[in-house]
Short mmCIF file of C-alpha atoms in Angstrom, two decimals:
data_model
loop_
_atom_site.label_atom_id
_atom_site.label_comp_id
_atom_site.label_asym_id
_atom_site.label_seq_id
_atom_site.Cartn_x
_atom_site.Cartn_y
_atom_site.Cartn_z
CA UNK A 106 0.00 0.00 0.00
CA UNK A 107 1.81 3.31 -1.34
CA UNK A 108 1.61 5.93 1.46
CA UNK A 109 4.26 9.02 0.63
CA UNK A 110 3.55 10.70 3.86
CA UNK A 111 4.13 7.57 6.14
CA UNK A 112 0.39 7.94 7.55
CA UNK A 113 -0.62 3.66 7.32
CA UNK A 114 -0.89 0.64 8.80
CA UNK A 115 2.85 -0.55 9.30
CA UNK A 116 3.57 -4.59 9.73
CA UNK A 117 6.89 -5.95 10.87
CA UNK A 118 7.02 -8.05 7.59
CA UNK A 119 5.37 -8.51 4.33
CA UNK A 120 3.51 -11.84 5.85
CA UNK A 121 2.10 -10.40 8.82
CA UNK A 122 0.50 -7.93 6.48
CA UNK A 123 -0.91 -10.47 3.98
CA UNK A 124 -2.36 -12.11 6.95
CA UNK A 125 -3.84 -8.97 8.43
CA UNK A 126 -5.15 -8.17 5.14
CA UNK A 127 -6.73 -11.95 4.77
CA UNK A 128 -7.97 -11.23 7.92
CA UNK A 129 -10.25 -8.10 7.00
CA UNK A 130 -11.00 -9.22 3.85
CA UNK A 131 -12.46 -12.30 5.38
CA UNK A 132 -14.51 -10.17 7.37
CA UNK A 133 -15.86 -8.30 4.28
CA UNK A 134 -15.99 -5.29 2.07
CA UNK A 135 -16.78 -2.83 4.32
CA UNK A 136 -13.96 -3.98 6.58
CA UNK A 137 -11.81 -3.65 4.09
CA UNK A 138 -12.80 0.35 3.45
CA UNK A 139 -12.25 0.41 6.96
CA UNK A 140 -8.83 -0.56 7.18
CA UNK A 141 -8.19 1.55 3.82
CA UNK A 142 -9.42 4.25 5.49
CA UNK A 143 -7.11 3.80 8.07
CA UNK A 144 -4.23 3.69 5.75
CA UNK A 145 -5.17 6.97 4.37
CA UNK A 146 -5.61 8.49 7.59
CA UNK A 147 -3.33 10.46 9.79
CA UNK A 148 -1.23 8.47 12.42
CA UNK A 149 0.38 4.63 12.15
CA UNK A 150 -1.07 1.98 13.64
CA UNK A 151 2.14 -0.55 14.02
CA UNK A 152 1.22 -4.36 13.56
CA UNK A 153 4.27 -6.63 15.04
CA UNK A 154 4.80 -9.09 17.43
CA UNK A 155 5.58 -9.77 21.01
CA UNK A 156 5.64 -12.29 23.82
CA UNK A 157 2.39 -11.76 25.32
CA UNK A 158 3.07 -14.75 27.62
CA UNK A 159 1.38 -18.54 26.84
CA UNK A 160 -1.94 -17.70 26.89
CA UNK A 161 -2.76 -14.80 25.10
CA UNK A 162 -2.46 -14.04 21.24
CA UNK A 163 -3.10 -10.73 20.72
CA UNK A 164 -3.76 -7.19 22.04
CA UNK A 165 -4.70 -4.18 20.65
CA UNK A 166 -4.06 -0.52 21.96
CA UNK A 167 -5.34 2.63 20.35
CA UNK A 168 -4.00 5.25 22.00
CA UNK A 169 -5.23 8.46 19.63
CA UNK A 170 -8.02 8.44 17.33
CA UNK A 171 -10.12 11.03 16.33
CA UNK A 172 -12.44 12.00 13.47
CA UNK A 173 -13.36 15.62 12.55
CA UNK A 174 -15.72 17.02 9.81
CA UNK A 175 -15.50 20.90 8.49
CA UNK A 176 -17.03 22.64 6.00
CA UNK A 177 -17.17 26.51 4.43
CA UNK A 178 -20.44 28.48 4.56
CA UNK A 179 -21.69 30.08 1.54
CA UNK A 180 -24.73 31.97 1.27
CA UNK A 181 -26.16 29.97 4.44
CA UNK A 182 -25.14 27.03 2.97
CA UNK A 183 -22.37 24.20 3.98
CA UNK A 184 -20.47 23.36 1.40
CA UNK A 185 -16.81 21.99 1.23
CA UNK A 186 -17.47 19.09 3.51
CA UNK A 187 -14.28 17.90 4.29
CA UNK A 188 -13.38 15.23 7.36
CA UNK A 189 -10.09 13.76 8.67
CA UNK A 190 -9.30 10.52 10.29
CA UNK A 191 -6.74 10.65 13.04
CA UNK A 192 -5.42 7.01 14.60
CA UNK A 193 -2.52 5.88 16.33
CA UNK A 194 -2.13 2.55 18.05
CA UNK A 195 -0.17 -0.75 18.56
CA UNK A 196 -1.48 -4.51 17.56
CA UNK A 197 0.93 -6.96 19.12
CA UNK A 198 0.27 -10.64 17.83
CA UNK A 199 1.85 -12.98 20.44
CA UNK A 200 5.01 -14.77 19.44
CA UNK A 201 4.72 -17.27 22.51
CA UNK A 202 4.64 -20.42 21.06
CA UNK A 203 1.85 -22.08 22.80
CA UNK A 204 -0.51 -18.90 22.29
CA UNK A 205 -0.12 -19.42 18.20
CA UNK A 206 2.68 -20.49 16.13
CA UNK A 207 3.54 -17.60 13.83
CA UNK A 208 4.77 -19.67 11.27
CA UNK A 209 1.62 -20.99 10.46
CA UNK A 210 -0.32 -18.33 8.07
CA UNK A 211 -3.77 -19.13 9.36
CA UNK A 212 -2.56 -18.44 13.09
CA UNK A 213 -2.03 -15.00 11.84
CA UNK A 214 -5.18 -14.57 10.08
CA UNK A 215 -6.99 -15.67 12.86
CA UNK A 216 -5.53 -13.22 15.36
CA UNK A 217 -5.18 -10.22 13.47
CA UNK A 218 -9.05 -10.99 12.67
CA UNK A 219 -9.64 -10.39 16.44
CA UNK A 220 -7.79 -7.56 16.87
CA UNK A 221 -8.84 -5.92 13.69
CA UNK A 222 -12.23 -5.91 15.38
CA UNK A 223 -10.72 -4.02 18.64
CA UNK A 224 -9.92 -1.40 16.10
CA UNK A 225 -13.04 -1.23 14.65
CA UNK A 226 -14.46 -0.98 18.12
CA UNK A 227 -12.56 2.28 18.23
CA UNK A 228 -13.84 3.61 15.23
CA UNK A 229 -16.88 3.11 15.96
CA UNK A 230 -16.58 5.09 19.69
CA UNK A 231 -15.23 7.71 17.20
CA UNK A 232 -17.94 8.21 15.55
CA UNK A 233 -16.27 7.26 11.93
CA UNK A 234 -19.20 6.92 9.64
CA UNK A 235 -20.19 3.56 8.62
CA UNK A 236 -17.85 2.18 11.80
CA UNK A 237 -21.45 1.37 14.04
CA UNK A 238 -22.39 -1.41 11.45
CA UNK A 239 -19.40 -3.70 11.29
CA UNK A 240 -19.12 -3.80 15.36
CA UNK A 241 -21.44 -4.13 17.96
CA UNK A 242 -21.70 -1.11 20.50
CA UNK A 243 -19.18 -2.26 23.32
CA UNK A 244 -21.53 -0.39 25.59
CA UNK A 245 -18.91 0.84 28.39
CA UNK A 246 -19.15 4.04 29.45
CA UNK A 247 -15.06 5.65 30.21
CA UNK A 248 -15.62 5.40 33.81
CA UNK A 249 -16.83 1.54 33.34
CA UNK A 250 -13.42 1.56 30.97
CA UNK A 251 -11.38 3.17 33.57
CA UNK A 252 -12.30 0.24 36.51
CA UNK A 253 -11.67 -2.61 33.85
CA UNK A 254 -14.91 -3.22 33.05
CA UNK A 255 -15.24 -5.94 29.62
CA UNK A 256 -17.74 -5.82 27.11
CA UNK A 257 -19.64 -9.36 26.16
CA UNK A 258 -20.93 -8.33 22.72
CA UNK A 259 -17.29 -7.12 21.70
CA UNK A 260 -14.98 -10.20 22.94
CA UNK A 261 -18.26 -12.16 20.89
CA UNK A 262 -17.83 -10.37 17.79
CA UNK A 263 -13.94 -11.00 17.96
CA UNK A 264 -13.82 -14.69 18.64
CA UNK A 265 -16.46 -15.34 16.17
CA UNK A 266 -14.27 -13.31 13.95
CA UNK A 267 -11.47 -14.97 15.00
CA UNK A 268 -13.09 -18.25 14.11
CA UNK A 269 -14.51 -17.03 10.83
CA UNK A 270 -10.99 -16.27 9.57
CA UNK A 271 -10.08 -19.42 10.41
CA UNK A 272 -12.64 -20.94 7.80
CA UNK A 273 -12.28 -18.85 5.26
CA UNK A 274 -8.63 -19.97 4.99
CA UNK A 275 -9.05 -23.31 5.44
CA UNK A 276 -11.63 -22.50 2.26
CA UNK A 277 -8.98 -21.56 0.41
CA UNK A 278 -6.73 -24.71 0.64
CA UNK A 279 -4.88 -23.13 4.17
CA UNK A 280 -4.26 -25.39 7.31
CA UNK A 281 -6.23 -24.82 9.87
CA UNK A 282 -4.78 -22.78 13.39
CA UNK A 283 -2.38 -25.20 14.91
CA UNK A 284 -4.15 -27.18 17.29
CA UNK A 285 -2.82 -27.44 20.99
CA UNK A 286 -1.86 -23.70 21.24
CA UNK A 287 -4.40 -20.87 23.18
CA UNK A 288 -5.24 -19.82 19.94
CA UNK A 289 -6.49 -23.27 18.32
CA UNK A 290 -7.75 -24.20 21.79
CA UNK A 291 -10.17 -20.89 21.61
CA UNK A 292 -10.98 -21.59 18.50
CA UNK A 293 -12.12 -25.18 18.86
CA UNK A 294 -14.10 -24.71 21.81
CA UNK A 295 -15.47 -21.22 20.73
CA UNK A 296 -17.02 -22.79 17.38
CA UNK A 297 -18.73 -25.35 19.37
CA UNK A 298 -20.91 -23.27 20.87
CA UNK A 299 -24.36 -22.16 20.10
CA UNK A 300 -26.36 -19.74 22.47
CA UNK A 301 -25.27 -16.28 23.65
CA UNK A 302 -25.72 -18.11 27.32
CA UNK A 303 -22.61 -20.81 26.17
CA UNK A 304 -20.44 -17.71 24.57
CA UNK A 305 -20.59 -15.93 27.99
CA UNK A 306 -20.03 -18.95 29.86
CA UNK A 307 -16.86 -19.58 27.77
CA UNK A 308 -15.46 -16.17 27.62
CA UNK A 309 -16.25 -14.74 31.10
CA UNK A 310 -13.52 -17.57 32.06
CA UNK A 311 -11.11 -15.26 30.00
CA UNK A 312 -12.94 -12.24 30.56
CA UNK A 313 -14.23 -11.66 34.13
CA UNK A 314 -15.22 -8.72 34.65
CA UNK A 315 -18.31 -7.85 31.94
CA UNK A 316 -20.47 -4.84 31.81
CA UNK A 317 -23.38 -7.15 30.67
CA UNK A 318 -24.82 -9.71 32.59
CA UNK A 319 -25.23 -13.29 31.63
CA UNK A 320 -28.10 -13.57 29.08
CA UNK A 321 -30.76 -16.12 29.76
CA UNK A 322 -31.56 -18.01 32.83
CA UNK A 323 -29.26 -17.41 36.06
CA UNK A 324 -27.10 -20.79 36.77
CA UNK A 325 -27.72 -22.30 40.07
CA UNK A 326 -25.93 -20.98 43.09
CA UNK A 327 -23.49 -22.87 44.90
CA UNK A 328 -24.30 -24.51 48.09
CA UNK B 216 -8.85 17.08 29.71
CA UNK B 217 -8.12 18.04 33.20
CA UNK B 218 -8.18 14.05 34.21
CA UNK B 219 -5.50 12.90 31.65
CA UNK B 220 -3.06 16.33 32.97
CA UNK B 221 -3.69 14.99 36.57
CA UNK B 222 -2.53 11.55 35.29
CA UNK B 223 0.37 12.97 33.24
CA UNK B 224 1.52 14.95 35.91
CA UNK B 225 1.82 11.82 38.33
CA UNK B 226 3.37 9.95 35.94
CA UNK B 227 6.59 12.27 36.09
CA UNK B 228 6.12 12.48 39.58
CA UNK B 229 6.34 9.25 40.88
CA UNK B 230 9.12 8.79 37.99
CA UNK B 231 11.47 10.97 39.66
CA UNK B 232 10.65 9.48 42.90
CA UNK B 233 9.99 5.61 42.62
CA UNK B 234 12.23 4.75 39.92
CA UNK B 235 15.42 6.38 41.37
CA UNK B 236 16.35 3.11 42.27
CA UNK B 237 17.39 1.00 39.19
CA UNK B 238 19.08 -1.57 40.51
CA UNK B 239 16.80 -4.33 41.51
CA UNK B 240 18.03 -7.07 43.69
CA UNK B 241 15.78 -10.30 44.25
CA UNK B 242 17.01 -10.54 48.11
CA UNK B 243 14.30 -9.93 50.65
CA UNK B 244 15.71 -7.20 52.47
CA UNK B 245 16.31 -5.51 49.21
CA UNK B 246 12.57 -5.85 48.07
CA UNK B 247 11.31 -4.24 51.10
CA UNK B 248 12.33 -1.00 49.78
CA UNK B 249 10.24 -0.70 46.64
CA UNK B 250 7.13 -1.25 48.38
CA UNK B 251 6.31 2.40 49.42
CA UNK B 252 3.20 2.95 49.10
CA UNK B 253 1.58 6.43 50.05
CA UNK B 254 -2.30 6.32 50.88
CA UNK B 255 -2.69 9.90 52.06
CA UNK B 256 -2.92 11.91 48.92
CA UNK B 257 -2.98 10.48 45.51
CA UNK B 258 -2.55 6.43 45.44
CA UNK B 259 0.55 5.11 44.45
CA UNK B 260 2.69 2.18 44.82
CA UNK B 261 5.43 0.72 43.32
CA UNK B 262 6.64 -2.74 42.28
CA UNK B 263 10.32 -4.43 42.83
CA UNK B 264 12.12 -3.37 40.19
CA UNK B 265 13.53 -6.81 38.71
CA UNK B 266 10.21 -7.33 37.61
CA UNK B 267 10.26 -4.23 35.45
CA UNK B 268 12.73 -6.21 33.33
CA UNK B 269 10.10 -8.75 32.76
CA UNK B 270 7.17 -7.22 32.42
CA UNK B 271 7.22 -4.13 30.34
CA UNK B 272 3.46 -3.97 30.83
CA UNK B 273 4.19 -3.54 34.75
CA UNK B 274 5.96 -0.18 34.51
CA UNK B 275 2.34 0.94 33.20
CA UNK B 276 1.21 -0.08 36.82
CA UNK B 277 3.65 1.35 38.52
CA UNK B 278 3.26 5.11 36.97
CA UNK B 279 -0.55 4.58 37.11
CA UNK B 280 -0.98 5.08 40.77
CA UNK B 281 -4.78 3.95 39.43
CA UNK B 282 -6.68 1.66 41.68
CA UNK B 283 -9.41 -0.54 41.02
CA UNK B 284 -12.51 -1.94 43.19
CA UNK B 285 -12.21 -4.23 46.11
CA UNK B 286 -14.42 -6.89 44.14
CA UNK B 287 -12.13 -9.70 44.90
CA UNK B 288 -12.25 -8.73 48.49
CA UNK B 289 -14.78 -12.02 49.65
CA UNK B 290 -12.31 -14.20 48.18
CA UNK B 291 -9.71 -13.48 51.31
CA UNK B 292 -9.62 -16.58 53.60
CA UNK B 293 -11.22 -16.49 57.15
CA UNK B 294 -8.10 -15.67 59.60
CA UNK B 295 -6.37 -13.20 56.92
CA UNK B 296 -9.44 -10.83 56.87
CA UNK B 297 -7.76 -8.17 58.44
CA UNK B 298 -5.67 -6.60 55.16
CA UNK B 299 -7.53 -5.18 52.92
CA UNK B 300 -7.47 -6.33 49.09
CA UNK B 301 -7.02 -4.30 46.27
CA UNK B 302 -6.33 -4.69 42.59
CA UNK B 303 -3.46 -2.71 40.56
CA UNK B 304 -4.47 -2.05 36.72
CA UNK B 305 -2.83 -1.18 34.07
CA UNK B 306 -3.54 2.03 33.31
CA UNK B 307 -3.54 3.78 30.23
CA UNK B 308 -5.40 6.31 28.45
CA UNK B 309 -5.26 4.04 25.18
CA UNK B 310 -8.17 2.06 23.96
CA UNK B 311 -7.17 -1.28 25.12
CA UNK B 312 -8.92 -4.84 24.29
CA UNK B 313 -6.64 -6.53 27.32
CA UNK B 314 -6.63 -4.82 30.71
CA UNK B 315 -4.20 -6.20 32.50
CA UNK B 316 -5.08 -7.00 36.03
CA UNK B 317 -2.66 -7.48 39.15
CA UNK B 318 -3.58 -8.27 42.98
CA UNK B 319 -2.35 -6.77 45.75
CA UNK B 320 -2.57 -6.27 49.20
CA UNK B 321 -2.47 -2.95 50.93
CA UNK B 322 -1.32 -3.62 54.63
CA UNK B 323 0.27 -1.41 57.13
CA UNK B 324 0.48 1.20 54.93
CA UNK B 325 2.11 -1.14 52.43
CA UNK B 326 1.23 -2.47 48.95
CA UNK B 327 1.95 -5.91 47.77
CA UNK B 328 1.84 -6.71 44.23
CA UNK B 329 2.38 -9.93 43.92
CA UNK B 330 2.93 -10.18 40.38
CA UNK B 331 5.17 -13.55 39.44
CA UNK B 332 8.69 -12.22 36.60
CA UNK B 333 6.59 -13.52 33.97
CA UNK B 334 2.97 -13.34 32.57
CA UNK B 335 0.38 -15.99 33.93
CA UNK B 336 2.73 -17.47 36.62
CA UNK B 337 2.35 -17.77 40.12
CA UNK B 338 3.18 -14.90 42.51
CA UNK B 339 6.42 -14.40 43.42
CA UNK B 340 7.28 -16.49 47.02
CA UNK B 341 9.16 -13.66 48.15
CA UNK B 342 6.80 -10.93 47.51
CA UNK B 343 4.33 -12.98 49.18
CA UNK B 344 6.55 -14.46 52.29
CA UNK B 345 7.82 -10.71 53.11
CA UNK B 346 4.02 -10.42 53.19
CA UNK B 347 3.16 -12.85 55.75
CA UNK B 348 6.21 -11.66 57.67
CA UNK B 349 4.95 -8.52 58.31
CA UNK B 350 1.55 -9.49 58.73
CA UNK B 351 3.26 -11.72 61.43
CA UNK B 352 0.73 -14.61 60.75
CA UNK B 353 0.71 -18.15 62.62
CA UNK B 354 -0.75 -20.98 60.89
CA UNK B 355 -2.05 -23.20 63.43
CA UNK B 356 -3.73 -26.11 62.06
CA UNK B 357 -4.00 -28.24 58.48
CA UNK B 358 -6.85 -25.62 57.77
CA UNK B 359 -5.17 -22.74 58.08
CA UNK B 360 -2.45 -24.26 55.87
CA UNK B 361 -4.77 -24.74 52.81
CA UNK B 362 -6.26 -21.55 53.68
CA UNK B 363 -2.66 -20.35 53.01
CA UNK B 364 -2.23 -21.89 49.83
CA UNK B 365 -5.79 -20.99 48.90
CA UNK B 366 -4.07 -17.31 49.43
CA UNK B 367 -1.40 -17.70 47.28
CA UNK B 368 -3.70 -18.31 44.52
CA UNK B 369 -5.85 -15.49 45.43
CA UNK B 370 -2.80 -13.57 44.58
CA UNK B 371 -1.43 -15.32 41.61
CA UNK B 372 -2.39 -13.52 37.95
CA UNK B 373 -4.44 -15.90 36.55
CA UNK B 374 -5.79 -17.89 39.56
CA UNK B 375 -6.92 -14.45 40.61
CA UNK B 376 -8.44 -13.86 37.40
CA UNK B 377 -9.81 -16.69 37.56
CA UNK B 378 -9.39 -17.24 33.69
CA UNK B 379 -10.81 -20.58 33.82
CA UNK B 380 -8.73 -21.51 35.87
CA UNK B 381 -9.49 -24.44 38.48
CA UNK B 382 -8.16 -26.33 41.47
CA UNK B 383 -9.40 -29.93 40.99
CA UNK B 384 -10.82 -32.57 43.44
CA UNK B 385 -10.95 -34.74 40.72
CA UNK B 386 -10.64 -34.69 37.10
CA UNK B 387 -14.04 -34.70 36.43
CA UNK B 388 -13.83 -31.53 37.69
CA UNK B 389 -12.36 -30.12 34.27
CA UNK B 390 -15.11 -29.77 31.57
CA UNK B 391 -16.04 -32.71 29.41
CA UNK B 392 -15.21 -31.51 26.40
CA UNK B 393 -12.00 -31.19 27.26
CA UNK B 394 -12.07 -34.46 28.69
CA UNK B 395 -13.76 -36.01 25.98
CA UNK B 396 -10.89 -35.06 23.42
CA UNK B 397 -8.24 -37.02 25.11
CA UNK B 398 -9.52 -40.00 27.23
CA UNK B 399 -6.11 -41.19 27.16
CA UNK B 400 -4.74 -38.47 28.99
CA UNK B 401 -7.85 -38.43 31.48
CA UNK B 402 -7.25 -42.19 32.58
CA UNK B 403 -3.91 -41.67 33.33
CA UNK B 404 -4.84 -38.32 35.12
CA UNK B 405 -7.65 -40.02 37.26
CA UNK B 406 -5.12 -41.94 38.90
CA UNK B 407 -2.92 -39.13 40.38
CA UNK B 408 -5.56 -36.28 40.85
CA UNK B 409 -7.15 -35.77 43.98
CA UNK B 410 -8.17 -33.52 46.32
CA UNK B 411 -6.27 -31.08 48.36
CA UNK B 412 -4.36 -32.65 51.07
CA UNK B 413 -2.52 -30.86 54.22
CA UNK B 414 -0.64 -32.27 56.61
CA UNK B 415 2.12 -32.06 59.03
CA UNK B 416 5.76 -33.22 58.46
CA UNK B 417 8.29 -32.56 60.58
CA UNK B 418 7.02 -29.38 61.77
CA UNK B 419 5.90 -28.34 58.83
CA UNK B 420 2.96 -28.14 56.99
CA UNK B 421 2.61 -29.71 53.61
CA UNK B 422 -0.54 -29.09 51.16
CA UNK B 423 -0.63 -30.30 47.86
CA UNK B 424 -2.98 -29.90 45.39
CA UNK B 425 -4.41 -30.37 41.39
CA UNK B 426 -5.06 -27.28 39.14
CA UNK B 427 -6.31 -27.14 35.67
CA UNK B 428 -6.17 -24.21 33.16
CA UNK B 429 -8.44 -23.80 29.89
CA UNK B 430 -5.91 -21.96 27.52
CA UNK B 431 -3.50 -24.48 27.21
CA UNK B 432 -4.90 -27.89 29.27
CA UNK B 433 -2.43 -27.70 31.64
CA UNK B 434 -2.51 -29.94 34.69
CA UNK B 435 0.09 -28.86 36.97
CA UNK B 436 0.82 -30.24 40.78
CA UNK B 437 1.66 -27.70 43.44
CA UNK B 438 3.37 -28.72 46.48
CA UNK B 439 3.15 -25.95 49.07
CA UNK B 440 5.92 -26.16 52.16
CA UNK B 441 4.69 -23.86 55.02
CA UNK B 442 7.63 -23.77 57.73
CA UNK B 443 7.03 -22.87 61.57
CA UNK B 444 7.68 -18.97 60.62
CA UNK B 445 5.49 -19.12 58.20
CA UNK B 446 7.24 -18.58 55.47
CA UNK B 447 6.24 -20.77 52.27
CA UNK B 448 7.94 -22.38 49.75
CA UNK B 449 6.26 -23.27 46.40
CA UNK B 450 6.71 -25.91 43.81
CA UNK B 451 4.89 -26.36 40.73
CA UNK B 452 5.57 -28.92 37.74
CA UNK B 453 2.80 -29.41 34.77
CA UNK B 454 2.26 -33.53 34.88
CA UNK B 455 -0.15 -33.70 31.70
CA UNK B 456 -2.72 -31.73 29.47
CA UNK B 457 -6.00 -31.78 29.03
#
């Protein structure tokens, strides 16, 4: 992706970007214009990697984004529309062996498919047009941010991403995520399941601390 | 606006106070002197500085001075009630999709962060034995023993976290569909798992028990020496996967 004034997405290799670029083209078109627009905004977001310990295979930070419209008045009009995209952030995929193995291509698709929808997340707080239909509200206010608070319908939308990546590149002839790591672990239990009630079940185990509280009926307290 | 300036300006603060001390050390007497925390004014603490080197994500903590609710606070065990449990967070001002999470104690006017030298390991022993040293605590009984080791968990990343995380009485006790995937492994485990045991031996108090994560299936044994003073020593070894 040609970018003369360094404002992109920048990968720490050509394969990491082909996989983050399966990975949002998996997701769909729309996606996609997301992460162009992205490239074409203001600010880097760097994609690289990083021992984030045996468990985890990802994490996202955006630590600046902002979107602005202006326009000129004429005769009582608006005219001129013009808006700009400002984003700056940090995708680590993990390079612990048992989280994924980053030799395997569909590891990396599957990953950067979850955090891709961390960024979206962003964009949509942001208020980027079009952002609010490719990601579900995450529904935390900053305060409920600020004391750790998780949101359910995010971490849902990313592992089913996660999983959906997964399929599209085994559609195309790819292995699928190597089995026995965190990542192929998540993925093979996380497909199994059906109900909103399982998916919360699952992920509250990796996520404690949700906003939202466990759809359907209330499991039975312990005696 | 005026929040994040607040932040900022405690960041440089407690840089040019807590981090004047680069050199780490891993002796006790060493450690004691990084855990300074200051509960009058604005929170902050500070952790031991060799796990800096570790845990990049840690110095976050550290210039946060950001504390979290007490929601883990029913978890303490019965004769340990007395300190008051907290939770250190990364903090941030960055959209983040992975808080990190790290539990402390706050106890005469001292923090504890008991945060292991690498991610989603146990606490550090020494951390936690300088701890129980100053809370000056006497474990009387087999009870109080597994209430012990039932602490160190509470204070382990992970275990504290609870990310699926479980201490077995049996294997049955981890989900069948892990189970169901390798029966193999699940036969052989239902022969060693059981229960957690304490006991005394030679003065000491031994309690060793099962755990179980879901990320990776790991099985692992701890074997948990508490000596007359107190002071514990921890082993751990993974003995199958599930």
């Amino acid at each position: 992706m040609v970018d003369p004034d360094g404002q992109k997405w920048e990968f720490a290799n050509e394969n990491l970007q082909k996989a983050f670029e399966e990975a949002v083209k998996a997701k769909g078109k729309k996606e996609w214009a997301a992460y162009q627009a992205i490239a074409n905004a203001k600010g880097v977001i760097k994609v690289g990697f990083g021992d984030l310990g045996k468990t985890q295979f990802g994490d996202t930070k955006i630590t600046n984004i902002n979107y602005s419209t202006s326009w000129d008045v004429k005769n009582g009009k608006k005219v001129n529309f013009k808006s700009e995209l400002t984003v700056n952030g940090t995708i680590t995929i993990g390079s612990n062996k048992e989280a994924l193995d980053v030799g395997n291509f569909t590891d990396l698709v599957s990953a950067s498919a979850h955090e891709f929808t961390h960024v979206l997340t962003a964009m949509r707080e942001a208020g980027v047009p079009g952002a609010s239909g490719l990601v579900p509200n995450d529904g935390l206010t900053e305060k409920e941010e600020d004391a750790g608070k998780q949101s359910f319908p995010i971490e849902s939308a990313a592992f089913g991403a996660q999983i959906q990546a997964e399929k599209a590149m085994i559609a195309k002839g790819n292995k699928p995520v190597t089995p026995d790591t965190s990542l192929g672990r998540a993925n093979a239990e996380f497909g199994k399941l059906k109900t909103p009630t399982e998916k919360y079940d699952y992920l509250s185990k990796t996520y404690p601390n949700f906003k939202q509280p466990r759809p359907g009926p209330q499991p039975p307290k312990k005696k | 606006m005026l929040k994040n300036l607040w932040r900022i300006a405690g960041i440089f603060w407690l840089a040019g106070t807590v981090f004047t001390q680069t050199d780490a050390g891993v002796e006790t007497k060493n450690l004691a002197a990084y855990y300074n925390g200051n509960y009058s004014g604005r929170k902050q603490f500070a952790l031991p500085a060799q796990i800096d080197r570790f845990l990049p994500k840690v110095l976050l903590v550290t210039r946060s001075g950001k504390l979290a609710s007490t929601y883990r606070e029913d978890k303490l065990v019965s004769f340990i009630k007395r300190t008051r449990f907290l939770i250190a967070s990364e903090y941030t001002t960055a959209k983040l999709s992975d808080r990190l999470w790290f539990p402390s104690v706050e106890f005469n006017g001292k923090r504890y962060i008991f945060a292991g030298e690498h991610f989603d390991t146990e606490a550090d022993a020494k951390i936690f034995n300088l701890f129980l040293k100053e809370a000056n605590l006497k474990i009387e009984n087999e009870r109080e023993a597994a209430e012990l080791a039932n602490l160190f968990f509470s204070v382990t990343r992970g275990y504290f976290e609870n990310k699926g995380k479980l201490i077995l009485s049996g294997v049955e006790d981890v989900p069948l569909s892990y189970r169901k995937a390798k029966e193999g492994e699940t036969k052989r485990l239902q022969k060693i798992i059981v229960s957690p045991t304490a006991k005394m031996i030679d003065g000491s108090y031994e309690v060793e028990l099962y755990t179980w994560e879901m990320a990776l299936g790991e099985v692992t044994k701890w074997s948990f020496k508490i000596q007359s003073d107190t002071r514990i020593e921890v082993q751990t070894g993974i003995i199958g996967k599930l």
